[in-house]
Coordinates of C-alpha atoms and ligand atoms in Angstrom, one line a residue:
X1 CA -106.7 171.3 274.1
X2 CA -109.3 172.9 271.8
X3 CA -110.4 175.9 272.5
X4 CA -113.3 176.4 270.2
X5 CA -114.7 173.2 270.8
X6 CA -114.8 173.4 274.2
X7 CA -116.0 177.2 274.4
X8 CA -118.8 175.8 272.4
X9 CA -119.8 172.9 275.0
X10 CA -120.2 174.9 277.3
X11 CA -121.6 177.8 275.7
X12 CA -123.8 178.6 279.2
X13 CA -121.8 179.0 281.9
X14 CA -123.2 182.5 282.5
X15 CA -122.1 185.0 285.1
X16 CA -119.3 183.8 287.2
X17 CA -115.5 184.5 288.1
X18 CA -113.5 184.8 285.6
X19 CA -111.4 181.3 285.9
X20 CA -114.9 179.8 285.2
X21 CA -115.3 181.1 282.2
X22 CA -111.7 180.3 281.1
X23 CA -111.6 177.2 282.5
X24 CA -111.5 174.3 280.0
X25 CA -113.2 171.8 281.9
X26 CA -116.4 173.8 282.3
X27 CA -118.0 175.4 284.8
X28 CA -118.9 172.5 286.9
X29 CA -120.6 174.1 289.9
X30 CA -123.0 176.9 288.2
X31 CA -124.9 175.2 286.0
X32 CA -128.4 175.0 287.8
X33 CA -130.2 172.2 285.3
X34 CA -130.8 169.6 287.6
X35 CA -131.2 166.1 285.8
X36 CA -131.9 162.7 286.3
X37 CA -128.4 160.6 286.4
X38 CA -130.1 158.8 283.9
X39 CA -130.6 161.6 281.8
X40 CA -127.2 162.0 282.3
X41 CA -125.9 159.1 281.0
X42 CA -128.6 159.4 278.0
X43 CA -126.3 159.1 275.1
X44 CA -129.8 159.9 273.3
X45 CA -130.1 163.2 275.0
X46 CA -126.2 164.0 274.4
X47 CA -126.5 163.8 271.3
X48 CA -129.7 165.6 270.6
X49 CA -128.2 168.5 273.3
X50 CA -125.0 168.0 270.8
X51 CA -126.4 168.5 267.2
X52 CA -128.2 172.2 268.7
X53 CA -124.1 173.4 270.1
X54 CA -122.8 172.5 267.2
X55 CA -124.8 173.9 264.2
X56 CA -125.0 177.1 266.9
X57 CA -121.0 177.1 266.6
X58 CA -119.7 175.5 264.0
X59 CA -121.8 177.4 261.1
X60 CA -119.0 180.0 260.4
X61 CA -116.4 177.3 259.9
X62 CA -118.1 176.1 257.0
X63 CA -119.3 179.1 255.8
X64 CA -115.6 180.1 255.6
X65 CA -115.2 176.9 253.4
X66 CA -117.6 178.2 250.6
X67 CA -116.3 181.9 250.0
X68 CA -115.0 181.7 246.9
X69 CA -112.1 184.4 247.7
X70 CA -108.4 184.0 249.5
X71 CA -106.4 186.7 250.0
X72 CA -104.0 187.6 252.5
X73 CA -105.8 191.0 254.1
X74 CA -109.5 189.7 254.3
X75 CA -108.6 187.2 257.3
X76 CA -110.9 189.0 259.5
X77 CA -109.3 189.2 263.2
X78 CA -111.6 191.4 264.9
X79 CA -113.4 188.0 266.2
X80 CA -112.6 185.9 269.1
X81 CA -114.1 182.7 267.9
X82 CA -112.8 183.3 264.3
X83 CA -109.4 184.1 266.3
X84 CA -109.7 180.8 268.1
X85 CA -110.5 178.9 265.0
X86 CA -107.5 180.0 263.6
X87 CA -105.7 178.8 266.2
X88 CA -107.2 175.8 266.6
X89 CA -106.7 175.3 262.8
X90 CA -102.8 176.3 263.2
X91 CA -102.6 173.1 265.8
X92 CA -104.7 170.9 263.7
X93 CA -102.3 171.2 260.8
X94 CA -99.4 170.5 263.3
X95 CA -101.3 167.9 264.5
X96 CA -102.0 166.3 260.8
X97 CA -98.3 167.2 259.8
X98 CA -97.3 164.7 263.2
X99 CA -100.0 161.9 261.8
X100 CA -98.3 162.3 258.4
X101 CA -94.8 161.8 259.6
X102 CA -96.2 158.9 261.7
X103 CA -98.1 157.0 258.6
X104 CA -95.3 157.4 256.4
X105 CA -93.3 155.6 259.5
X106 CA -95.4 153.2 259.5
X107 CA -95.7 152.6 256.2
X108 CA -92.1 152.4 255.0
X109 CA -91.6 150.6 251.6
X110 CA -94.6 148.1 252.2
X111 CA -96.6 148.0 249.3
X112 CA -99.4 147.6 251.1
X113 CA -100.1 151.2 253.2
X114 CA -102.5 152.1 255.6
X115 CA -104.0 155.8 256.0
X116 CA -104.8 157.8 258.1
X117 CA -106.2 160.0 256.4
X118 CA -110.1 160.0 258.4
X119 CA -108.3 160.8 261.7
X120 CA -107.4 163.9 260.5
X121 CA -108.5 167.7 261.4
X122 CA -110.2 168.3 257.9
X123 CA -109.6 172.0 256.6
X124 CA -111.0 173.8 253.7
X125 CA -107.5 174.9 253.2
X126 CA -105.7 171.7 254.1
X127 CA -105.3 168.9 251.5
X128 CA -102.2 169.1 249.5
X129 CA -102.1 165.8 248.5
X130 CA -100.1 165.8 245.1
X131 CA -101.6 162.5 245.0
X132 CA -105.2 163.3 243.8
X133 CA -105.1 160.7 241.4
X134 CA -105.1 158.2 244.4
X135 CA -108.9 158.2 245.7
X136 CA -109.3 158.4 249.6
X137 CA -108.9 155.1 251.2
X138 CA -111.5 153.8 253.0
X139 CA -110.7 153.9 256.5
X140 CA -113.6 154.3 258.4
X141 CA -114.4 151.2 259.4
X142 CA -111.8 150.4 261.0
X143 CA -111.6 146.8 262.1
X144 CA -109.1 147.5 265.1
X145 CA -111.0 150.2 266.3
X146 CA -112.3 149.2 270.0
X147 CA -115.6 148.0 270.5
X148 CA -118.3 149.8 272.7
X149 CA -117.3 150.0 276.1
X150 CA -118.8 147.5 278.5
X151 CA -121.4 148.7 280.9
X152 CA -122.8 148.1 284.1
X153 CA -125.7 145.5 283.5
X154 CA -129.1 146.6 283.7
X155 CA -129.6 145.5 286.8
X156 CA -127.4 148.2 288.4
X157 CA -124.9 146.2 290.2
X158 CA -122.5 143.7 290.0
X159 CA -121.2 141.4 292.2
X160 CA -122.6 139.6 295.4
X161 CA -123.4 140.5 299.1
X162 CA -121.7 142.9 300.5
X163 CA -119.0 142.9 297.9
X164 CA -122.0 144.3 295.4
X165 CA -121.0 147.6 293.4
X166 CA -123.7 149.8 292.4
X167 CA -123.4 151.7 289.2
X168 CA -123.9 154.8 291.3
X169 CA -120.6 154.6 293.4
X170 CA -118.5 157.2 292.5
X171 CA -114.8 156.0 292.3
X172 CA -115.9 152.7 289.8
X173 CA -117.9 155.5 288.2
X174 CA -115.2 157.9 287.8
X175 CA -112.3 155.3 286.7
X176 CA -115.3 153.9 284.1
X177 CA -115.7 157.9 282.4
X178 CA -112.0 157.9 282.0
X179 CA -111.8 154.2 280.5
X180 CA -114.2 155.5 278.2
X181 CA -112.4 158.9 276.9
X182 CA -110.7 155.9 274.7
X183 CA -113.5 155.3 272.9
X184 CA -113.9 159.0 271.8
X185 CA -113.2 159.0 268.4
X186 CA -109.3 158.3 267.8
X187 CA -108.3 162.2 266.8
X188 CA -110.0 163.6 269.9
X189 CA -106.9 163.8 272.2
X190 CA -107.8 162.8 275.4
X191 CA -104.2 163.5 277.5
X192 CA -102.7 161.1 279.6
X193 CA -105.8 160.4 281.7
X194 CA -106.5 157.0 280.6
X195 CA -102.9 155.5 281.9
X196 CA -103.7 157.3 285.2
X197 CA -106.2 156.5 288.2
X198 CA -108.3 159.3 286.9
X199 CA -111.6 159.5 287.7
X200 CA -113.9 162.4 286.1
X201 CA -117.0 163.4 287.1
X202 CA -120.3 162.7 285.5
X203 CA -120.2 165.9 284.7
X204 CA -116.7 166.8 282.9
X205 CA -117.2 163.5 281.0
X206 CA -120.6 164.2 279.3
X207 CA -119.2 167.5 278.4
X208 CA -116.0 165.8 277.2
X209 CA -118.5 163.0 275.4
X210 CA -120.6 165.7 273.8
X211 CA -117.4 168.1 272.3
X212 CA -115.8 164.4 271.5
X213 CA -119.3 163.9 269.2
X214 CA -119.6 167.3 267.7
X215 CA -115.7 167.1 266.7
X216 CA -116.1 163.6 264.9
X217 CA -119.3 164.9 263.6
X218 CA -117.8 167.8 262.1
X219 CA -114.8 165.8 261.1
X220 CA -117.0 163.7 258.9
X221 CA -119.1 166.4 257.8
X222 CA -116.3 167.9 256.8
X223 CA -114.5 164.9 254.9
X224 CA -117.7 164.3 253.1
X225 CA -117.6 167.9 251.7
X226 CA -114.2 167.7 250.8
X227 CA -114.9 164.2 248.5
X228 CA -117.8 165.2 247.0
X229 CA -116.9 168.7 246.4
X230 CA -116.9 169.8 242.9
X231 CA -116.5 173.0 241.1
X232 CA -119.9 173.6 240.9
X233 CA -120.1 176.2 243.6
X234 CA -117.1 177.8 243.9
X235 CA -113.8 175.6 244.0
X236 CA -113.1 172.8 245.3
X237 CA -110.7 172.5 248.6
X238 CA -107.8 171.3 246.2
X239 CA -108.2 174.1 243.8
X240 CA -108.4 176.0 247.0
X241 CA -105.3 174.6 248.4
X242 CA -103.2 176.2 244.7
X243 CA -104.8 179.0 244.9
X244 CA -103.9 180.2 248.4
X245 CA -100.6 178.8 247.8
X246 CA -100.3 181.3 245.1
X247 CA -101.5 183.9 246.9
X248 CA -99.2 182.9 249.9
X249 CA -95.9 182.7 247.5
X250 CA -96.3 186.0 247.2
X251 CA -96.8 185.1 243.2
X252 CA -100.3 187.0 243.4
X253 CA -101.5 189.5 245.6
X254 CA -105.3 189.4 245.6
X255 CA -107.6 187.2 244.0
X256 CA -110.9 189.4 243.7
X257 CA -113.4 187.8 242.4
X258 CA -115.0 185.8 239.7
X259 CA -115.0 187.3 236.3
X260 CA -116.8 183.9 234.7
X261 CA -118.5 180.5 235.2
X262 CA -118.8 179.0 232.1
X263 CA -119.8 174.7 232.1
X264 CA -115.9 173.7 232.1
X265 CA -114.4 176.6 233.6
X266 CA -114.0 179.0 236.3
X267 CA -111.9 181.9 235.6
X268 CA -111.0 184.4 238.7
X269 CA -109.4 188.4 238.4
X270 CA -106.2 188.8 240.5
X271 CA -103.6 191.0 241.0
X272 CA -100.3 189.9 240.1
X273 CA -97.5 190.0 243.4
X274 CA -94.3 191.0 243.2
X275 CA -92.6 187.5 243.0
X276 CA -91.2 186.2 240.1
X277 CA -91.3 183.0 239.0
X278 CA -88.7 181.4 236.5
X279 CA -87.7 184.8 235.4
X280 CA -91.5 185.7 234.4
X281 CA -92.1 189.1 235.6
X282 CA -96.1 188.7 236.7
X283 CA -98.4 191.0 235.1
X284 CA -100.2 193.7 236.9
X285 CA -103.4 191.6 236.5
X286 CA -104.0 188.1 236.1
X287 CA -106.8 186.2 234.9
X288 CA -107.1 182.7 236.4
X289 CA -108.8 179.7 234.6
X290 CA -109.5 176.7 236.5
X291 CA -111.1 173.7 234.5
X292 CA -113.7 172.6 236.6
X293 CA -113.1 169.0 237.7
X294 CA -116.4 167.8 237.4
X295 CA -115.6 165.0 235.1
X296 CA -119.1 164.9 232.9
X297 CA -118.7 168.2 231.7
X298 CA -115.7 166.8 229.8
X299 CA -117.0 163.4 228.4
X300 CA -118.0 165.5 225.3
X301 CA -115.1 167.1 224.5
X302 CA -113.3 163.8 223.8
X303 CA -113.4 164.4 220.3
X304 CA -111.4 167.5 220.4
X305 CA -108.4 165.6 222.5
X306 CA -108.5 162.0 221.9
X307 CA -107.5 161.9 218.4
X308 CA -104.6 165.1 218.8
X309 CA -101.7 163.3 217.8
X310 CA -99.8 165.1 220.4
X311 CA -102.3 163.6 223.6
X312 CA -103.1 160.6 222.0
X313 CA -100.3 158.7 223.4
X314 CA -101.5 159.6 226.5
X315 CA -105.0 159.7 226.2
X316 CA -105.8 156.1 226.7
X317 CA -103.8 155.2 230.0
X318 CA -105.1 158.3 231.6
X319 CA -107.5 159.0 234.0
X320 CA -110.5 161.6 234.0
X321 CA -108.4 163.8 236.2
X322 CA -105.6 163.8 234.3
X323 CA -107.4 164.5 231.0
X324 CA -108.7 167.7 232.8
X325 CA -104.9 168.6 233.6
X326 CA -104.8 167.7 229.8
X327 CA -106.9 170.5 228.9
X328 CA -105.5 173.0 231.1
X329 CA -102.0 172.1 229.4
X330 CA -102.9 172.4 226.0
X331 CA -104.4 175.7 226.7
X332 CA -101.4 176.3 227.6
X333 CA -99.2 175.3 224.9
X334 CA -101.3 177.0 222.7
X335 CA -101.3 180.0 224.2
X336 CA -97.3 180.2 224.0
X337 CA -97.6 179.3 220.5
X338 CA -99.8 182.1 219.9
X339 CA -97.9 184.2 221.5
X340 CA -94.6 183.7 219.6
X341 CA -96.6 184.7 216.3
X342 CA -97.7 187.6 217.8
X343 CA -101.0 187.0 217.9
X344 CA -103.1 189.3 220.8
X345 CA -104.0 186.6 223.4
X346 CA -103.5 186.1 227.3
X347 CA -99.9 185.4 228.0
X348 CA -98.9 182.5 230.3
X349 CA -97.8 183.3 233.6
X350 CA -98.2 179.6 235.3
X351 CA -99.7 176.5 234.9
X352 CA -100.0 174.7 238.2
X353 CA -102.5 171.0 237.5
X354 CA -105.7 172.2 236.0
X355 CA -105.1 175.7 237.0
X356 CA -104.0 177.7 234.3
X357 CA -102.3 181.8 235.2
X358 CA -102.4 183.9 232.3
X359 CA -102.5 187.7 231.8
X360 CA -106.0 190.0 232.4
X361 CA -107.1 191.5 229.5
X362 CA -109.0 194.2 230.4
X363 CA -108.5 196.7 233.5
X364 CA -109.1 197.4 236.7
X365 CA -110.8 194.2 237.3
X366 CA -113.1 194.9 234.2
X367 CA -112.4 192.2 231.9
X368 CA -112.5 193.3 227.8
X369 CA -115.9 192.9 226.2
X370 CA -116.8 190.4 224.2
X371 CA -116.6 191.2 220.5
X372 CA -120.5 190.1 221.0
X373 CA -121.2 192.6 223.6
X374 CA -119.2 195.9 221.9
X375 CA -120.6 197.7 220.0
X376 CA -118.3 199.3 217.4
X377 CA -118.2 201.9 214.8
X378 CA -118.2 200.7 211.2
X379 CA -114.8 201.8 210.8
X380 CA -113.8 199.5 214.0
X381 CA -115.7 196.4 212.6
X382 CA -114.1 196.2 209.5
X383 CA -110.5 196.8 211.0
X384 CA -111.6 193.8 213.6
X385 CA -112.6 192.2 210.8
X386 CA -109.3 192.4 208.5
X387 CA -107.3 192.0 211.8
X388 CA -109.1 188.3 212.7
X389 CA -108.7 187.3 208.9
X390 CA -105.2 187.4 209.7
X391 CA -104.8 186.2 212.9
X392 CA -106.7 183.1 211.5
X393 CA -104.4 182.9 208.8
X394 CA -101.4 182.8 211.3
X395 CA -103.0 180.6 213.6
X396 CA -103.4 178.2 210.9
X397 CA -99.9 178.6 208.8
X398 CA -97.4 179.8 211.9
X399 CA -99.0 178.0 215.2
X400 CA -100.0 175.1 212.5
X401 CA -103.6 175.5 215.0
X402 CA -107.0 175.8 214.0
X403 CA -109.2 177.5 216.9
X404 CA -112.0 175.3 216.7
X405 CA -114.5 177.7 219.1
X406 CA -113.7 180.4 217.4
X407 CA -116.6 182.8 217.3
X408 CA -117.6 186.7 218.6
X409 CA -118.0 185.0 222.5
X410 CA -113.9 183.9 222.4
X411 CA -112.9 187.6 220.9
X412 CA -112.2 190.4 223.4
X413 CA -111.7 193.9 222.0
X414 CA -109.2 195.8 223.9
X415 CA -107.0 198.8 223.2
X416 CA -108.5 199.0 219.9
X417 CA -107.8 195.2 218.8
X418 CA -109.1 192.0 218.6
X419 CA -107.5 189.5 221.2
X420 CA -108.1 185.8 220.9
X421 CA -108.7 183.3 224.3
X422 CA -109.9 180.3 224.9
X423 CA -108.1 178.1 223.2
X424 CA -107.6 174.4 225.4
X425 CA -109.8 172.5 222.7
X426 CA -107.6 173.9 219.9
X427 CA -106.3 171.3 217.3
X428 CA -103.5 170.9 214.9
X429 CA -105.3 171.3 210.8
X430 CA -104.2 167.4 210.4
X431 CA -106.2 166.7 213.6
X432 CA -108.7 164.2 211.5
X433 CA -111.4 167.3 212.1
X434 CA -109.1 169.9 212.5
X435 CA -110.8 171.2 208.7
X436 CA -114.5 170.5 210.1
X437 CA -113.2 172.7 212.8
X438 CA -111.8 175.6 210.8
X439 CA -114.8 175.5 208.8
X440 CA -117.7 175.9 211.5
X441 CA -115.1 178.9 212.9
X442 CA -115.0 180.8 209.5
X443 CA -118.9 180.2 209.2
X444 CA -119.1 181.6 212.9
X445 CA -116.6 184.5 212.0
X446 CA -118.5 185.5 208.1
X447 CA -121.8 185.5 209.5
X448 CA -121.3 187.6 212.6
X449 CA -119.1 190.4 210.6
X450 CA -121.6 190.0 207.8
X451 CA -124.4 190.7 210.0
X452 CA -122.4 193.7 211.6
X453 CA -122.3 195.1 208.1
X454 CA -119.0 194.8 207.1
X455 CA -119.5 194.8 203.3
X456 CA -116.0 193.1 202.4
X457 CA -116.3 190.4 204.6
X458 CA -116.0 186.8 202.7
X459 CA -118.2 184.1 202.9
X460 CA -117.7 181.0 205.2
X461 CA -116.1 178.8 201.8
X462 CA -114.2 182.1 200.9
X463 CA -112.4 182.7 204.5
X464 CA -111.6 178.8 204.5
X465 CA -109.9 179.1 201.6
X466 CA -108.1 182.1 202.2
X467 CA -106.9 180.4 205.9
X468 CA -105.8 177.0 205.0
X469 CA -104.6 178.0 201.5
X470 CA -106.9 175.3 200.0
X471 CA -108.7 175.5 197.1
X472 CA -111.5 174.2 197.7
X473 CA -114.0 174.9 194.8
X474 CA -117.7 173.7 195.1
X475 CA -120.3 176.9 194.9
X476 CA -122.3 175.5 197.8
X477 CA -122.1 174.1 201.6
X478 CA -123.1 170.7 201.4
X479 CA -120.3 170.0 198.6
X480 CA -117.8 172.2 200.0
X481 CA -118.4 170.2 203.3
X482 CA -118.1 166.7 201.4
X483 CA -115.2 167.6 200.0
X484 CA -113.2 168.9 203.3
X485 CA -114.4 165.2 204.5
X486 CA -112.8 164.0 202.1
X487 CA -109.2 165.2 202.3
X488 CA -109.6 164.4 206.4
X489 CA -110.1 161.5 205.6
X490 CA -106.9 161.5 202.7
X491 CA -105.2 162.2 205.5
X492 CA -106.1 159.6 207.7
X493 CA -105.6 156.8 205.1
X494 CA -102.2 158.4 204.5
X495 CA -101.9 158.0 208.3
X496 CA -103.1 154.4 208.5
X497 CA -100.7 153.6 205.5
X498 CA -97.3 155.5 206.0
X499 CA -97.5 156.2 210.0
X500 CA -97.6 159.6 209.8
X501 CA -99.6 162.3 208.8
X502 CA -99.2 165.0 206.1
X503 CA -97.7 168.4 207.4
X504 CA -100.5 170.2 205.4
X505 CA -103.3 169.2 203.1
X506 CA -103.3 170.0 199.1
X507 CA -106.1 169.9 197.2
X508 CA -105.0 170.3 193.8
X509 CA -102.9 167.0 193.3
X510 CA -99.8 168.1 194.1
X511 CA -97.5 165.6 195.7
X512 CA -98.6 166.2 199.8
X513 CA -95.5 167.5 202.0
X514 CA -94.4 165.4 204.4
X515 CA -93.0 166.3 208.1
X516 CA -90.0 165.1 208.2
Ligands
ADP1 P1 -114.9 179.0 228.8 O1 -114.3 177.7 228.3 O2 -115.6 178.9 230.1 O3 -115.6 179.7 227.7 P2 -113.0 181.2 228.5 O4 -111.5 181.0 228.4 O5 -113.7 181.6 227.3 O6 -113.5 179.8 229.1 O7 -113.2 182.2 229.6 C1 -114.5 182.6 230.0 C2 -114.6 184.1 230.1 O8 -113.7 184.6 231.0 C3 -114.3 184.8 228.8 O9 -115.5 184.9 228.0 C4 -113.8 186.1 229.3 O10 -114.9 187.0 229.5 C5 -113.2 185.8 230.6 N1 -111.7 185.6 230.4 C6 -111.0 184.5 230.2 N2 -109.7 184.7 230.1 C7 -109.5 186.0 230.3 C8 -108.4 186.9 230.3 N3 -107.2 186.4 230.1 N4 -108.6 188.2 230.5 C9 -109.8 188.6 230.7 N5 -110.9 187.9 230.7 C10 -110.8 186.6 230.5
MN2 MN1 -115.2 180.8 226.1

């Protein structure tokens, strides 16, 4: 039976012994409101009476669902309700886990399924569905579900003489509430009562009616959050769902908070737990990066993915969802390649979908500065500077990456260094603008270490040159820029031609190499 729900319709039982209080069927003698039987049987007035209870009891339930923290000591248990809704919450997920085991019963090998996925307790928590690529079937109008139950005609009575049958006697009235409980909706459980010869009170059953209403309400309230969720707020129940199963692995300890919202990601602090996974010891501090799943965000990074030889296989039979997991996974990949060159960057803990683990850099939940908001000594600037010079140089010749954001917002300076992150939209050099790419980040990179007054700092054509090894010669941009066009597009012909792309550009008319 549900505690919560029924506490909450019958939220005025006021002063009485103790059983009354308790009791789930209401305090039936108490109440002093005296009422018209046909206010009574208003289902107008129930409902009205039923919108005021709920948003009085329900608000903390979703409340709970926008927080953007889970952690395992911050369950607050000093609260009865918030007690009861745990509860309640505990026997909704058996409940679901019984409605799983019965769909997937029914459902067997038939290629056509049905779901019941509407009847279920919806919990902020409580959607692991690996199968988020699937959308949510459309259940809710069910065509089996039973019509509205018949009622007495207006006249009053049926039948004739002195067989006649007033809506007003109490055993046909009784029998009818419990006929019905069936049309509550179909996850309200209504006991055995319907099978029996029970009659309930006018009474029990509009307070059964009304909780019945403010579950399905919630329910669908609740249902409508979880499709149209997106991470726009906080995160969405499925992000949710990894999280606190990371959390509840043991894999992290805390997450604390929010450390950044940019447009196509959230990233959280945590502290690392004490569980290892696949032999990874997990860092003290974590930083968390979810790519938000709002799918706009992403149309306009197509560029950056769709023509990576390494996703473009994939790229055209996936779907927007999938692409985001795309973006999590290369930041991934490049990440570990960044890593084995030894270049200062998060290290991967765990990627989990479009949830990507890495190491904090920074401490005590203070994340590193951007190189944009530091201010450094002279001395510091030009080491950062000589320092990033070669980092780009091994991105480019050891990861065989080009950054492709790089600028003084994706450059953290900790422990006296310059770490690089963000790096999902990186590309490979022979990405067909992997050189565009390079050459907006050395532009980014010259300029801001110019302006910082860093005296030997190259110029934008200069620092391309001395990255990619090129030797690209014209004195200005517009040429310079025409003539990196120019060997993308070399390489795209070569592509086009030969089915397969040259390992690394040459300028200077030298036979290209070739990956073999
Ligand atoms: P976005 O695509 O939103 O720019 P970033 O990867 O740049 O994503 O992360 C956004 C911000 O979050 C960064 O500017 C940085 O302040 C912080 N951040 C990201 N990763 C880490 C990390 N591993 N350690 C510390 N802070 C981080
Ligand atoms: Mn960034």
């Amino acid at each position: 039976m549900d505690s919560v729900g029924v506490a909450a319709a019958a939220p005025d039982a006021g002063p009485g012994p103790a059983w009354q209080s308790k009791c789930p069927w209401g305090a039936p003698s108490t109440t002093s409101i005296s009422c018209s039987l046909a206010d009574v049987m208003s289902e107008q007035l129930a409902k009205e009476l039923q919108l005021e209870e709920e948003n009085a009891a329900f608000p903390e339930v979703v409340a709970a669902a926008e927080g953007p923290f889970i952690t395992g000591e911050n369950i607050d248990t000093s609260s009865d309700l918030m007690l009861a809704q745990m509860l309640q919450m505990e026997f909704d997920r058996e409940y679901d886990a019984q409605l799983r085991r019965e769909e997937k019963k029914i459902n067997g090998d038939s290629k056509v399924s049905i779901s019941f996925e509407n009847y279920r307790k919806v919990h902020p928590y409580d959607s692991d569905s690996s199968e988020d690529e699937v959308d949510w079937q459309d259940t809710r109008h069910d065509p089996y579900r039973a019509d509205k139950p018949t009622t007495t005609p207006r006249r009053g009575f049926i039948g004739k003489g002195k067989d006649i049958t007033t809506k007003h006697d109490e055993v046909v009235c009784g029998r009818k509430n419990t006929a019905r409980m069936e049309n509550f909706a179909p996850e309200f459980q209504v006991g055995d009562g319907i099978g029996m010869d029970l009659k309930l009170s006018n009474q029990v059953f509009n307070a059964l009616k009304q909780h019945a209403y403010s579950e399905e309400r919630r329910s669908a309230r609740l249902h409508e959050k979880k499709e149209h969720s997106t991470a726009e707020k906080a995160v969405d129940p499925k992000t949710r769902l990894l999280l606190y199963k990371m959390v509840n692995s043991g894999m992290l300890e805390t997450i604390t908070g929010c450390i950044s919202t940019g447009k196509e990601s959230v990233v959280f602090h945590a502290y690392g737990g004490n569980s290892s996974t696949e032999d990874k010891v997990i860092p003290p501090e974590c930083a968390i990066k979810v790519f938000k799943t709002t799918l706009n965000e992403f149309k306009n990074r197509d560029k950056y993915i769709k023509d990576d030889y390494r996703f473009k296989d994939r790229f055209s039979k996936l779907n927007p969802r999938k692409i985001i997991r795309m973006w999590a996974e290369k930041e991934m990949h490049n990440l570990t390649r960044m890593q084995n060159a030894g270049i200062p960057c998060p290290q991967v803990v765990i990627l989990k979908k479009h949830v990507l683990v890495m190491s904090f850099i920074g401490q005590d939940q203070v994340p590193a500065p951007k190189l944009k908001d530091v201010t450094l000594s002279s001395e510091d600037m030009k080491k950062a500077y000589y320092q990033i010079l070669s980092m780009m140089q091994q991105l480019y010749r050891e990861c065989n990456l080009v950054h492709a954001d790089l600028s003084e917002y994706n450059m953290l300076w900790h422990d006296g260094k310059v770490w690089l992150i963000d790096v999902s939209q990186s590309v490979e050099p022979t990405h067909p603008h992997g050189l565009e790419f390079l050459f907006r980040d050395c532009r980014n990179v010259s300029q801001f270490f110019q302006k910082g007054g860093v005296a030997e700092a190259l110029n934008e054509r200069e620092l391309f040159n001395a990255v990619s090894g090129l030797n690209i010669t014209a004195d200005n941009e517009v040429d310079f820029q025409a003539e990196i066009e120019a060997l993308e597009k070399m390489n795209e012909d070569h592509v086009q031609n030969h089915g397969k792309k040259l390992s690394t550009f040459s300028s200077d008319g030298d036979p290209p190499i070739y990956d073999e």
